[in-house]
Amino acid sequence: MLPSWNPTPTRQAILDFLAAVTEPDSPDYAPLEARLAVFDNDGTLWVEKPYLVHFYALVARYREMLRHQPLRLTRRAARALLTNDTSDADSIFQRSELAELLGDMAGVPFSGMTDDEFAAWMRAWIEQWRHPRFGVSLAGLVYRPMVELIALLHSLDFTVVIATADEAAFVRLFSAELFGVPPLRVLGSSFAPRPLAAGAALDPLRLLRGHHPDFFHHGEDKPRCVEREMGRRPLLAAGNSDGDLPLLRWTAEGPALGETPRALPLVVRHTDAAREYAYDRGARRLRREALIRRWTVVDMAVDWSQMF
């Protein structure tokens, strides 16, 4: 089990937890309906540096639009997307101004498309895109040890959910192929759709993508969304940034009435500059709380024998 994990205490902690909640004679045995695992995506399941994968798609789409129409962007957002100086784009991510990014940048370029048109554009783009450092496609950026963990969870009858601050519609295009997680099990940010004009009227049954944020799936909203959509607290939750802290806190808090007392908050720490990236920025509160509460921390450099 978990062949890309080194035989470290972290791997053993994961296996011990799974044995405790799945072996029928265990005092921490969890019935099938209680077996829920929730994973963040960017930085937890695939590489998020130097920028989110979705960000590169936005840049490509905006540059394509420039040839045909003016852009509805603030000056700051346009500079972040369209200049060779990436410092402003970096500040948006590092200062966690994701709500601004979502509303001002991410919604506009695909507004007015149908869901099928959005999917077709994204799939065509991802086929030719390569990571600027590693020169690989999206599939080459997926963390193999996390895919193995998801597969193990599925074999133990866990329901696995991806909870991302990124747009759910984007991640759903690739979740089944890359992670074995069905699109309906991806929870994320979204934009309010708008009805298609049919002559002089609006057809409420035919919807186009809008550009106004409908739901921003980040921070405190992650556990709220999981509770709303799944109806219970996860037994296992994994994340890598301060935006995942509320989800991991909620997971660790259990048990609610009728829930098993055993839970595993799992923190993914980026420590391998040679094989991936080494950084803690944007995860310092998570690291501090993980240390205080003795949560299980995945050290990429130590715990993973194979990265991708």
mmCIF file of C-alpha atoms in Angstrom:
data_model
loop_
_atom_site.group_PDB
_atom_site.id
_atom_site.type_symbol
_atom_site.label_atom_id
_atom_site.label_comp_id
_atom_site.label_asym_id
_atom_site.label_seq_id
_atom_site.Cartn_x
_atom_site.Cartn_y
_atom_site.Cartn_z
ATOM 1 C CA MET A 1 0.000 0.000 0.000
ATOM 2 C CA LEU A 2 1.109 3.569 -0.765
ATOM 3 C CA PRO A 3 4.234 2.496 -2.736
ATOM 4 C CA SER A 4 5.395 6.070 -3.442
ATOM 5 C CA TRP A 5 5.513 6.855 0.283
ATOM 6 C CA ASN A 6 8.692 6.257 2.260
ATOM 7 C CA PRO A 7 8.370 4.058 5.387
ATOM 8 C CA THR A 8 8.167 7.073 7.713
ATOM 9 C CA PRO A 9 6.001 7.796 10.783
ATOM 10 C CA THR A 10 3.694 9.835 8.532
ATOM 11 C CA ARG A 11 2.894 6.891 6.291
ATOM 12 C CA GLN A 12 2.397 4.698 9.335
ATOM 13 C CA ALA A 13 0.071 7.245 10.951
ATOM 14 C CA ILE A 14 -2.113 7.227 7.828
ATOM 15 C CA LEU A 15 -2.230 3.431 7.671
ATOM 16 C CA ASP A 16 -2.930 3.142 11.411
ATOM 17 C CA PHE A 17 -5.798 5.605 11.102
ATOM 18 C CA LEU A 18 -7.334 3.773 8.153
ATOM 19 C CA ALA A 19 -7.063 0.449 9.956
ATOM 20 C CA ALA A 20 -8.695 1.930 13.049
ATOM 21 C CA VAL A 21 -11.746 3.255 11.199
ATOM 22 C CA THR A 22 -12.260 0.314 8.818
ATOM 23 C CA GLU A 23 -11.583 -2.819 10.879
ATOM 24 C CA PRO A 24 -14.913 -4.050 12.312
ATOM 25 C CA ASP A 25 -13.485 -4.998 15.711
ATOM 26 C CA SER A 26 -11.869 -1.589 16.217
ATOM 27 C CA PRO A 27 -13.413 0.767 18.828
ATOM 28 C CA ASP A 28 -13.045 3.548 16.231
ATOM 29 C CA TYR A 29 -14.794 1.600 13.464
ATOM 30 C CA ALA A 30 -16.688 3.925 11.115
ATOM 31 C CA PRO A 31 -19.708 2.618 9.193
ATOM 32 C CA LEU A 32 -19.668 3.100 5.423
ATOM 33 C CA GLU A 33 -21.911 6.155 5.520
ATOM 34 C CA ALA A 34 -19.399 7.935 7.801
ATOM 35 C CA ARG A 35 -16.365 7.379 5.584
ATOM 36 C CA LEU A 36 -15.828 10.765 3.994
ATOM 37 C CA ALA A 37 -12.425 12.179 2.955
ATOM 38 C CA VAL A 38 -11.956 15.732 1.644
ATOM 39 C CA PHE A 39 -8.921 17.030 -0.247
ATOM 40 C CA ASP A 40 -7.913 20.522 -1.249
ATOM 41 C CA ASN A 41 -6.634 20.632 -4.831
ATOM 42 C CA ASP A 42 -4.014 23.288 -5.658
ATOM 43 C CA GLY A 43 -0.824 22.468 -3.764
ATOM 44 C CA THR A 44 -2.389 19.350 -2.236
ATOM 45 C CA LEU A 45 -3.113 17.199 -5.294
ATOM 46 C CA TRP A 46 -1.195 19.049 -8.021
ATOM 47 C CA VAL A 47 1.489 21.754 -8.306
ATOM 48 C CA GLU A 48 0.371 25.332 -7.641
ATOM 49 C CA LYS A 49 3.637 27.140 -8.397
ATOM 50 C CA PRO A 50 4.753 29.453 -9.804
ATOM 51 C CA TYR A 51 1.029 30.154 -10.390
ATOM 52 C CA LEU A 52 -2.180 28.177 -10.327
ATOM 53 C CA VAL A 53 -2.764 26.156 -13.496
ATOM 54 C CA HIS A 54 -6.062 27.983 -14.028
ATOM 55 C CA PHE A 55 -4.176 31.292 -14.034
ATOM 56 C CA TYR A 56 -2.225 30.274 -17.134
ATOM 57 C CA ALA A 57 -5.499 29.432 -18.863
ATOM 58 C CA LEU A 58 -6.847 32.883 -18.003
ATOM 59 C CA VAL A 59 -3.759 34.555 -19.454
ATOM 60 C CA ALA A 60 -4.114 32.573 -22.674
ATOM 61 C CA ARG A 61 -7.803 33.385 -22.989
ATOM 62 C CA TYR A 62 -7.328 37.111 -22.299
ATOM 63 C CA ARG A 63 -4.583 37.382 -24.879
ATOM 64 C CA GLU A 64 -6.832 35.613 -27.369
ATOM 65 C CA MET A 65 -9.657 38.077 -26.592
ATOM 66 C CA LEU A 66 -7.402 41.098 -27.060
ATOM 67 C CA ARG A 67 -7.466 40.481 -30.804
ATOM 68 C CA HIS A 68 -11.241 40.826 -30.970
ATOM 69 C CA GLN A 69 -12.641 42.989 -28.168
ATOM 70 C CA PRO A 70 -11.703 45.408 -25.359
ATOM 71 C CA LEU A 71 -11.112 43.901 -21.936
ATOM 72 C CA ARG A 72 -13.310 44.621 -18.930
ATOM 73 C CA LEU A 73 -10.495 44.651 -16.413
ATOM 74 C CA THR A 74 -9.179 46.996 -13.774
ATOM 75 C CA ARG A 75 -5.775 48.427 -14.578
ATOM 76 C CA ARG A 76 -4.200 46.324 -11.827
ATOM 77 C CA ALA A 77 -5.741 43.093 -13.040
ATOM 78 C CA ALA A 78 -4.776 43.809 -16.640
ATOM 79 C CA ARG A 79 -1.182 44.496 -15.644
ATOM 80 C CA ALA A 80 -1.053 41.232 -13.701
ATOM 81 C CA LEU A 81 -2.297 39.250 -16.674
ATOM 82 C CA LEU A 82 -0.819 40.901 -19.720
ATOM 83 C CA THR A 83 2.651 42.220 -18.896
ATOM 84 C CA ASN A 84 5.913 40.358 -18.633
ATOM 85 C CA ASP A 85 6.366 41.771 -15.113
ATOM 86 C CA THR A 86 4.684 39.137 -12.925
ATOM 87 C CA SER A 87 5.252 40.931 -9.620
ATOM 88 C CA ASP A 88 1.684 42.235 -9.454
ATOM 89 C CA ALA A 89 0.226 38.839 -10.226
ATOM 90 C CA ASP A 90 2.427 37.361 -7.535
ATOM 91 C CA SER A 91 1.238 39.894 -4.976
ATOM 92 C CA ILE A 92 -2.381 39.024 -5.692
ATOM 93 C CA PHE A 93 -1.759 35.368 -4.887
ATOM 94 C CA GLN A 94 0.648 35.844 -2.001
ATOM 95 C CA ARG A 95 -1.606 38.364 -0.237
ATOM 96 C CA SER A 96 -4.531 35.961 -0.723
ATOM 97 C CA GLU A 97 -6.668 38.450 -2.651
ATOM 98 C CA LEU A 98 -8.451 35.522 -4.267
ATOM 99 C CA ALA A 99 -11.923 37.049 -4.137
ATOM 100 C CA GLU A 100 -10.705 39.939 -6.311
ATOM 101 C CA LEU A 101 -9.006 37.504 -8.660
ATOM 102 C CA LEU A 102 -12.122 35.366 -8.935
ATOM 103 C CA GLY A 103 -14.524 38.206 -9.666
ATOM 104 C CA ASP A 104 -12.376 40.554 -11.704
ATOM 105 C CA MET A 105 -10.271 38.147 -13.700
ATOM 106 C CA ALA A 106 -11.541 34.579 -13.699
ATOM 107 C CA GLY A 107 -15.182 35.161 -14.628
ATOM 108 C CA VAL A 108 -14.869 37.675 -17.450
ATOM 109 C CA PRO A 109 -13.004 35.742 -20.179
ATOM 110 C CA PHE A 110 -15.466 32.847 -20.290
ATOM 111 C CA SER A 111 -18.637 34.822 -19.672
ATOM 112 C CA GLY A 112 -21.258 34.179 -22.344
ATOM 113 C CA MET A 113 -20.004 30.687 -23.160
ATOM 114 C CA THR A 114 -22.094 27.583 -22.674
ATOM 115 C CA ASP A 115 -20.697 24.956 -20.330
ATOM 116 C CA ASP A 116 -19.838 22.803 -23.345
ATOM 117 C CA GLU A 117 -17.963 25.662 -25.022
ATOM 118 C CA PHE A 118 -16.025 26.336 -21.806
ATOM 119 C CA ALA A 119 -15.098 22.657 -21.492
ATOM 120 C CA ALA A 120 -14.016 22.428 -25.138
ATOM 121 C CA TRP A 121 -11.820 25.536 -24.871
ATOM 122 C CA MET A 122 -10.196 24.328 -21.672
ATOM 123 C CA ARG A 123 -9.531 20.826 -22.974
ATOM 124 C CA ALA A 124 -7.973 22.175 -26.179
ATOM 125 C CA TRP A 125 -5.795 24.589 -24.198
ATOM 126 C CA ILE A 126 -4.655 22.002 -21.647
ATOM 127 C CA GLU A 127 -3.587 19.662 -24.453
ATOM 128 C CA GLN A 128 -0.919 22.105 -25.602
ATOM 129 C CA TRP A 129 0.019 23.824 -22.314
ATOM 130 C CA ARG A 130 3.258 22.876 -20.561
ATOM 131 C CA HIS A 131 4.518 23.892 -17.133
ATOM 132 C CA PRO A 132 7.170 26.638 -17.431
ATOM 133 C CA ARG A 133 9.705 24.887 -15.183
ATOM 134 C CA PHE A 134 9.047 21.178 -15.637
ATOM 135 C CA GLY A 135 7.944 21.199 -19.287
ATOM 136 C CA VAL A 136 5.173 18.668 -18.592
ATOM 137 C CA SER A 137 1.421 18.636 -19.124
ATOM 138 C CA LEU A 138 -1.133 18.878 -16.342
ATOM 139 C CA ALA A 139 -0.998 15.115 -15.787
ATOM 140 C CA GLY A 140 2.713 15.432 -15.023
ATOM 141 C CA LEU A 141 2.024 17.854 -12.165
ATOM 142 C CA VAL A 142 -0.153 15.479 -10.137
ATOM 143 C CA TYR A 143 1.338 14.177 -6.891
ATOM 144 C CA ARG A 144 1.556 10.403 -7.253
ATOM 145 C CA PRO A 145 1.504 9.715 -3.477
ATOM 146 C CA MET A 146 -1.812 11.568 -3.119
ATOM 147 C CA VAL A 147 -3.354 9.648 -6.017
ATOM 148 C CA GLU A 148 -2.298 6.448 -4.263
ATOM 149 C CA LEU A 149 -3.909 7.641 -1.038
ATOM 150 C CA ILE A 150 -7.167 8.457 -2.837
ATOM 151 C CA ALA A 151 -7.150 5.018 -4.473
ATOM 152 C CA LEU A 152 -6.604 3.376 -1.079
ATOM 153 C CA LEU A 153 -9.488 5.350 0.397
ATOM 154 C CA HIS A 154 -11.756 4.271 -2.444
ATOM 155 C CA SER A 155 -10.761 0.631 -1.858
ATOM 156 C CA LEU A 156 -11.865 1.067 1.768
ATOM 157 C CA ASP A 157 -15.271 2.425 0.704
ATOM 158 C CA PHE A 158 -14.564 6.070 1.459
ATOM 159 C CA THR A 159 -16.405 8.785 -0.419
ATOM 160 C CA VAL A 160 -13.667 11.137 -1.643
ATOM 161 C CA VAL A 161 -14.412 14.802 -2.318
ATOM 162 C CA ILE A 162 -12.201 17.565 -3.729
ATOM 163 C CA ALA A 163 -12.880 20.945 -2.105
ATOM 164 C CA THR A 164 -11.086 23.698 -3.991
ATOM 165 C CA ALA A 165 -11.017 27.493 -3.950
ATOM 166 C CA ASP A 166 -10.545 27.262 -7.714
ATOM 167 C CA GLU A 167 -13.562 27.178 -9.994
ATOM 168 C CA ALA A 168 -15.308 23.832 -9.657
ATOM 169 C CA ALA A 169 -16.127 23.715 -13.379
ATOM 170 C CA PHE A 170 -12.410 23.822 -14.219
ATOM 171 C CA VAL A 171 -11.314 21.082 -11.822
ATOM 172 C CA ARG A 172 -14.274 18.856 -12.752
ATOM 173 C CA LEU A 173 -12.933 18.579 -16.294
ATOM 174 C CA PHE A 174 -9.912 16.617 -15.069
ATOM 175 C CA SER A 175 -10.842 15.131 -11.674
ATOM 176 C CA ALA A 176 -11.932 11.683 -12.878
ATOM 177 C CA GLU A 177 -8.979 11.156 -15.205
ATOM 178 C CA LEU A 178 -6.283 12.453 -12.852
ATOM 179 C CA PHE A 179 -7.570 11.524 -9.397
ATOM 180 C CA GLY A 180 -10.372 9.006 -9.907
ATOM 181 C CA VAL A 181 -12.823 11.472 -8.330
ATOM 182 C CA PRO A 182 -16.121 11.909 -10.225
ATOM 183 C CA PRO A 183 -16.958 15.490 -11.293
ATOM 184 C CA LEU A 184 -20.007 15.521 -9.006
ATOM 185 C CA ARG A 185 -17.619 15.071 -6.070
ATOM 186 C CA VAL A 186 -15.775 18.330 -6.797
ATOM 187 C CA LEU A 187 -16.867 21.313 -4.694
ATOM 188 C CA GLY A 188 -15.497 24.729 -5.564
ATOM 189 C CA SER A 189 -16.086 28.339 -6.485
ATOM 190 C CA SER A 190 -18.671 29.211 -9.112
ATOM 191 C CA PHE A 191 -20.156 32.023 -11.167
ATOM 192 C CA ALA A 192 -23.843 32.853 -11.350
ATOM 193 C CA PRO A 193 -25.181 31.688 -14.751
ATOM 194 C CA ARG A 194 -27.412 33.899 -16.854
ATOM 195 C CA PRO A 195 -30.238 32.911 -19.201
ATOM 196 C CA LEU A 196 -29.703 32.848 -22.944
ATOM 197 C CA ALA A 197 -31.579 35.476 -24.918
ATOM 198 C CA ALA A 198 -34.140 33.902 -27.247
ATOM 199 C CA GLY A 199 -35.301 36.649 -29.574
ATOM 200 C CA ALA A 200 -36.681 39.472 -27.455
ATOM 201 C CA ALA A 201 -37.092 37.254 -24.377
ATOM 202 C CA LEU A 202 -34.840 35.327 -22.022
ATOM 203 C CA ASP A 203 -34.984 31.564 -22.025
ATOM 204 C CA PRO A 204 -34.596 30.500 -18.359
ATOM 205 C CA LEU A 205 -33.949 26.892 -19.377
ATOM 206 C CA ARG A 206 -30.852 27.712 -21.450
ATOM 207 C CA LEU A 207 -27.998 29.119 -19.393
ATOM 208 C CA LEU A 208 -24.711 30.780 -20.231
ATOM 209 C CA ARG A 209 -21.732 31.330 -17.983
ATOM 210 C CA GLY A 210 -21.811 34.626 -16.117
ATOM 211 C CA HIS A 211 -18.944 36.615 -14.615
ATOM 212 C CA HIS A 212 -20.389 37.531 -11.201
ATOM 213 C CA PRO A 213 -19.152 35.195 -8.431
ATOM 214 C CA ASP A 214 -21.939 33.026 -7.094
ATOM 215 C CA PHE A 215 -19.962 31.215 -4.395
ATOM 216 C CA PHE A 216 -16.356 31.635 -3.249
ATOM 217 C CA HIS A 217 -15.154 28.324 -1.811
ATOM 218 C CA HIS A 218 -12.313 29.428 0.449
ATOM 219 C CA GLY A 219 -11.496 29.584 4.137
ATOM 220 C CA GLU A 220 -14.550 29.337 6.368
ATOM 221 C CA ASP A 221 -16.739 28.550 3.369
ATOM 222 C CA LYS A 222 -15.027 25.204 2.758
ATOM 223 C CA PRO A 223 -16.472 23.383 5.787
ATOM 224 C CA ARG A 224 -19.831 25.082 5.250
ATOM 225 C CA CYS A 225 -19.968 23.806 1.680
ATOM 226 C CA VAL A 226 -18.916 20.280 2.650
ATOM 227 C CA GLU A 227 -21.575 20.175 5.372
ATOM 228 C CA ARG A 228 -24.221 21.496 2.990
ATOM 229 C CA GLU A 229 -23.396 19.163 0.113
ATOM 230 C CA MET A 230 -22.274 16.020 1.941
ATOM 231 C CA GLY A 231 -24.255 16.290 5.167
ATOM 232 C CA ARG A 232 -21.451 15.367 7.536
ATOM 233 C CA ARG A 233 -17.959 16.042 8.811
ATOM 234 C CA PRO A 234 -15.055 14.218 7.080
ATOM 235 C CA LEU A 235 -12.944 11.627 8.858
ATOM 236 C CA LEU A 236 -9.911 12.730 6.838
ATOM 237 C CA ALA A 237 -9.163 16.144 5.367
ATOM 238 C CA ALA A 238 -5.971 17.226 3.597
ATOM 239 C CA GLY A 239 -4.757 20.714 2.735
ATOM 240 C CA ASN A 240 -1.620 22.802 2.354
ATOM 241 C CA SER A 241 -2.502 26.456 3.023
ATOM 242 C CA ASP A 242 -4.097 28.765 5.542
ATOM 243 C CA GLY A 243 -7.223 28.711 3.382
ATOM 244 C CA ASP A 244 -7.601 25.030 4.316
ATOM 245 C CA LEU A 245 -7.245 25.629 8.048
ATOM 246 C CA PRO A 246 -10.995 25.942 8.802
ATOM 247 C CA LEU A 247 -11.658 22.645 7.022
ATOM 248 C CA LEU A 248 -8.936 20.834 8.977
ATOM 249 C CA ARG A 249 -10.074 22.405 12.262
ATOM 250 C CA TRP A 250 -13.631 21.269 11.608
ATOM 251 C CA THR A 251 -12.411 17.779 10.787
ATOM 252 C CA ALA A 252 -10.341 17.616 13.989
ATOM 253 C CA GLU A 253 -13.151 18.918 16.194
ATOM 254 C CA GLY A 254 -15.409 15.804 15.987
ATOM 255 C CA PRO A 255 -17.276 14.007 17.013
ATOM 256 C CA ALA A 256 -20.783 15.303 16.488
ATOM 257 C CA LEU A 257 -23.685 13.146 17.653
ATOM 258 C CA GLY A 258 -23.373 9.692 16.120
ATOM 259 C CA GLU A 259 -19.974 10.338 14.557
ATOM 260 C CA THR A 260 -16.833 8.305 15.134
ATOM 261 C CA PRO A 261 -14.331 9.950 17.522
ATOM 262 C CA ARG A 262 -11.339 9.312 15.244
ATOM 263 C CA ALA A 263 -10.281 11.878 12.629
ATOM 264 C CA LEU A 264 -7.152 12.652 10.604
ATOM 265 C CA PRO A 265 -6.334 16.255 9.620
ATOM 266 C CA LEU A 266 -3.496 15.941 7.114
ATOM 267 C CA VAL A 267 -1.188 18.880 6.344
ATOM 268 C CA VAL A 268 0.868 18.795 3.127
ATOM 269 C CA ARG A 269 4.098 20.781 3.471
ATOM 270 C CA HIS A 270 6.201 21.861 0.469
ATOM 271 C CA THR A 271 9.813 21.164 1.439
ATOM 272 C CA ASP A 272 11.405 19.768 -1.725
ATOM 273 C CA ALA A 273 12.979 22.499 -3.845
ATOM 274 C CA ALA A 274 14.773 19.975 -6.039
ATOM 275 C CA ARG A 275 11.801 17.883 -7.121
ATOM 276 C CA GLU A 276 9.059 20.521 -6.699
ATOM 277 C CA TYR A 277 9.145 23.773 -4.652
ATOM 278 C CA ALA A 278 9.978 24.689 -1.060
ATOM 279 C CA TYR A 279 7.744 27.322 0.528
ATOM 280 C CA ASP A 280 5.687 28.075 3.628
ATOM 281 C CA ARG A 281 4.286 31.437 2.630
ATOM 282 C CA GLY A 282 0.510 31.339 2.867
ATOM 283 C CA ALA A 283 0.631 28.365 5.241
ATOM 284 C CA ARG A 284 2.191 29.728 8.411
ATOM 285 C CA ARG A 285 -0.996 29.700 10.506
ATOM 286 C CA LEU A 286 -1.702 26.159 9.335
ATOM 287 C CA ARG A 287 1.815 25.015 10.247
ATOM 288 C CA ARG A 288 1.608 26.633 13.670
ATOM 289 C CA GLU A 289 -1.730 25.030 14.491
ATOM 290 C CA ALA A 290 -0.596 21.652 13.152
ATOM 291 C CA LEU A 291 2.404 21.802 15.491
ATOM 292 C CA ILE A 292 0.326 22.795 18.517
ATOM 293 C CA ARG A 293 -2.404 20.230 17.895
ATOM 294 C CA ARG A 294 -0.009 17.499 16.709
ATOM 295 C CA TRP A 295 -1.691 16.958 13.389
ATOM 296 C CA THR A 296 -0.060 14.651 10.876
ATOM 297 C CA VAL A 297 2.220 16.641 8.536
ATOM 298 C CA VAL A 298 3.368 15.304 5.169
ATOM 299 C CA ASP A 299 6.915 16.497 4.506
ATOM 300 C CA MET A 300 7.313 16.069 0.739
ATOM 301 C CA ALA A 301 11.107 15.761 0.854
ATOM 302 C CA VAL A 302 11.044 13.153 3.624
ATOM 303 C CA ASP A 303 7.809 11.227 3.138
ATOM 304 C CA TRP A 304 7.580 10.816 -0.629
ATOM 305 C CA SER A 305 9.943 8.557 -2.576
ATOM 306 C CA GLN A 306 8.342 9.647 -5.852
ATOM 307 C CA MET A 307 6.797 13.067 -6.446
ATOM 308 C CA PHE A 308 4.866 12.853 -9.722
#
